[in-house]
mmCIF file of C-alpha atoms and ligand atoms in Angstrom:
data_model
loop_
_atom_site.group_PDB
_atom_site.id
_atom_site.type_symbol
_atom_site.label_atom_id
_atom_site.label_comp_id
_atom_site.label_asym_id
_atom_site.label_seq_id
_atom_site.Cartn_x
_atom_site.Cartn_y
_atom_site.Cartn_z
ATOM 1 C CA MET R 1 71.271 -34.810 4.550
ATOM 2 C CA GLY R 2 69.533 -32.661 1.955
ATOM 3 C CA THR R 3 69.668 -32.965 -1.791
ATOM 4 C CA LEU R 4 73.044 -32.295 -3.402
ATOM 5 C CA VAL R 5 72.919 -29.831 -6.294
ATOM 6 C CA GLU R 6 75.892 -29.040 -8.527
ATOM 7 C CA ALA R 7 76.757 -25.343 -8.233
ATOM 8 C CA LEU R 8 79.997 -24.953 -10.178
ATOM 9 C CA LYS R 9 83.102 -26.786 -11.280
ATOM 10 C CA THR R 10 86.058 -26.250 -8.971
ATOM 11 C CA SER R 11 87.932 -24.692 -11.892
ATOM 12 C CA ASP R 12 85.206 -22.012 -12.204
ATOM 13 C CA ILE R 13 86.259 -20.194 -9.039
ATOM 14 C CA SER R 14 89.754 -19.345 -7.809
ATOM 15 C CA SER R 15 90.952 -18.740 -4.262
ATOM 16 C CA GLY R 16 89.614 -15.582 -2.662
ATOM 17 C CA LYS R 17 86.860 -15.225 -5.260
ATOM 18 C CA MET R 18 83.110 -15.614 -5.105
ATOM 19 C CA GLN R 19 80.361 -16.169 -7.614
ATOM 20 C CA ALA R 20 76.571 -16.125 -7.557
ATOM 21 C CA VAL R 21 74.545 -19.082 -8.798
ATOM 22 C CA THR R 22 70.859 -19.942 -8.772
ATOM 23 C CA LEU R 23 70.066 -23.360 -7.294
ATOM 24 C CA ASN R 24 66.511 -24.617 -6.897
ATOM 25 C CA GLY R 25 65.298 -21.038 -7.473
ATOM 26 C CA GLN R 26 67.480 -19.573 -4.696
ATOM 27 C CA GLU R 27 70.383 -17.170 -5.159
ATOM 28 C CA ILE R 28 73.450 -18.710 -3.568
ATOM 29 C CA LEU R 29 76.911 -17.229 -3.193
ATOM 30 C CA ILE R 30 79.779 -19.681 -3.660
ATOM 31 C CA ALA R 31 83.167 -18.617 -2.297
ATOM 32 C CA GLN R 32 86.534 -20.295 -2.275
ATOM 33 C CA VAL R 33 88.934 -19.547 0.572
ATOM 34 C CA ARG R 34 92.168 -21.518 0.931
ATOM 35 C CA ASN R 35 90.916 -24.478 -1.122
ATOM 36 C CA LYS R 36 87.648 -24.762 0.797
ATOM 37 C CA TYR R 37 84.297 -23.914 -0.730
ATOM 38 C CA TYR R 38 81.502 -22.126 1.090
ATOM 39 C CA ALA R 39 77.890 -21.487 0.166
ATOM 40 C CA VAL R 40 75.662 -18.813 1.694
ATOM 41 C CA ARG R 41 72.459 -17.084 0.707
ATOM 42 C CA ASN R 42 73.375 -14.286 -1.686
ATOM 43 C CA ILE R 43 70.846 -11.845 -0.232
ATOM 44 C CA CYS R 44 71.887 -9.515 2.606
ATOM 45 C CA PRO R 45 69.552 -9.816 5.625
ATOM 46 C CA HIS R 46 69.563 -6.009 6.022
ATOM 47 C CA ARG R 47 67.847 -4.825 2.858
ATOM 48 C CA GLY R 48 68.548 -7.456 0.253
ATOM 49 C CA GLY R 49 71.864 -6.343 -1.229
ATOM 50 C CA ARG R 50 73.557 -8.940 -3.406
ATOM 51 C CA LEU R 51 76.622 -10.036 -1.489
ATOM 52 C CA SER R 52 78.238 -11.369 -4.668
ATOM 53 C CA GLU R 53 78.565 -7.721 -5.773
ATOM 54 C CA GLY R 54 80.450 -6.877 -2.576
ATOM 55 C CA THR R 55 83.939 -7.806 -1.488
ATOM 56 C CA LEU R 56 85.445 -10.924 0.078
ATOM 57 C CA THR R 57 88.293 -10.515 2.544
ATOM 58 C CA GLY R 58 89.380 -13.776 4.102
ATOM 59 C CA MET R 59 86.237 -15.359 5.529
ATOM 60 C CA VAL R 60 84.281 -12.087 5.544
ATOM 61 C CA VAL R 61 81.968 -10.868 2.806
ATOM 62 C CA GLU R 62 80.924 -7.207 2.791
ATOM 63 C CA CYS R 63 77.585 -6.062 1.410
ATOM 64 C CA PRO R 64 77.968 -3.456 -1.352
ATOM 65 C CA LEU R 65 74.972 -1.394 -0.217
ATOM 66 C CA HIS R 66 75.540 -0.375 3.407
ATOM 67 C CA GLY R 67 78.730 -2.190 4.384
ATOM 68 C CA SER R 68 77.472 -4.913 6.706
ATOM 69 C CA GLN R 69 79.934 -7.790 6.940
ATOM 70 C CA PHE R 70 79.189 -11.483 7.418
ATOM 71 C CA ASN R 71 81.268 -14.551 8.183
ATOM 72 C CA ILE R 72 80.801 -16.955 5.265
ATOM 73 C CA VAL R 73 81.465 -19.991 7.465
ATOM 74 C CA ASN R 74 78.637 -19.507 9.967
ATOM 75 C CA GLY R 75 76.612 -16.652 8.460
ATOM 76 C CA GLN R 76 76.923 -14.462 11.536
ATOM 77 C CA PRO R 77 77.255 -10.680 11.174
ATOM 78 C CA VAL R 78 80.768 -9.378 11.842
ATOM 79 C CA ARG R 79 79.742 -5.731 11.456
ATOM 80 C CA TRP R 80 76.253 -4.352 11.059
ATOM 81 C CA LEU R 81 76.179 -1.367 8.697
ATOM 82 C CA ARG R 82 79.071 0.958 8.000
ATOM 83 C CA GLY R 83 79.532 3.051 11.176
ATOM 84 C CA GLY R 84 77.630 6.155 12.162
ATOM 85 C CA LEU R 85 75.375 4.653 14.839
ATOM 86 C CA SER R 86 75.932 4.733 18.574
ATOM 87 C CA GLY R 87 77.276 1.546 20.175
ATOM 88 C CA LYS R 88 74.020 0.794 21.957
ATOM 89 C CA ILE R 89 71.932 0.963 18.769
ATOM 90 C CA VAL R 90 74.451 -1.192 16.913
ATOM 91 C CA SER R 91 74.292 -3.805 19.687
ATOM 92 C CA ILE R 92 70.505 -3.943 19.491
ATOM 93 C CA ILE R 93 70.574 -4.296 15.707
ATOM 94 C CA LYS R 94 73.231 -7.024 15.909
ATOM 95 C CA ALA R 95 71.092 -8.951 18.373
ATOM 96 C CA LEU R 96 68.070 -8.662 16.085
ATOM 97 C CA SER R 97 70.053 -9.689 13.013
ATOM 98 C CA ARG R 98 71.406 -12.769 14.805
ATOM 99 C CA SER R 99 67.894 -13.889 15.533
ATOM 100 C CA LYS R 100 67.367 -14.010 11.732
ATOM 101 C CA LYS R 101 70.267 -16.372 11.064
ATOM 102 C CA PHE R 102 71.977 -15.785 7.783
ATOM 103 C CA GLN R 103 71.527 -18.956 5.713
ATOM 104 C CA THR R 104 74.579 -21.094 5.068
ATOM 105 C CA TYR R 105 74.754 -24.388 3.171
ATOM 106 C CA LYS R 106 77.098 -27.373 3.418
ATOM 107 C CA THR R 107 79.282 -28.008 0.408
ATOM 108 C CA HIS R 108 80.828 -31.234 -0.874
ATOM 109 C CA ILE R 109 83.323 -31.848 -3.641
ATOM 110 C CA GLU R 110 82.519 -34.693 -6.017
ATOM 111 C CA ASP R 111 85.209 -35.193 -8.641
ATOM 112 C CA ASP R 112 85.592 -31.626 -9.971
ATOM 113 C CA SER R 113 82.129 -30.405 -8.981
ATOM 114 C CA ILE R 114 81.150 -28.167 -6.084
ATOM 115 C CA MET R 115 77.950 -29.662 -4.697
ATOM 116 C CA VAL R 116 75.666 -27.692 -2.376
ATOM 117 C CA GLU R 117 73.425 -29.443 0.127
ATOM 118 C CA MET R 118 69.993 -27.836 -0.265
HETATM 119 S S1 FES S 201 71.524 -4.245 2.220
HETATM 120 FE FE1 FES S 201 73.329 -5.114 2.987
HETATM 121 S S2 FES S 201 74.005 -3.731 4.519
HETATM 122 FE FE2 FES S 201 72.158 -2.895 3.779
#
């Protein structure tokens, strides 16, 4: 188990919302979905868009720059870019993006604090 770092208080973030924090010098996105808290790297693996400036729909966060979507539970891409490419190219890009796994972090609740395992 890594070091636990306090990210936010549970009262700081409501259901279906997300917020960026900096922990140990890294930008982390904290999201709450149905009373569970998730932590992922806040930087899009495509070209560095800040996911916290995008949208959260269920378990999926969408990058504000080019529309890629990622599952906040496992960090895997759900959609790579916002349409316009042939299916074969998209498949190749998805395969490449999966090889650069999107960073996720375990979270723990201690009293009223959201702790992130770094
Ligand atoms: S920077 Fe996120 S989809 Fe391009």
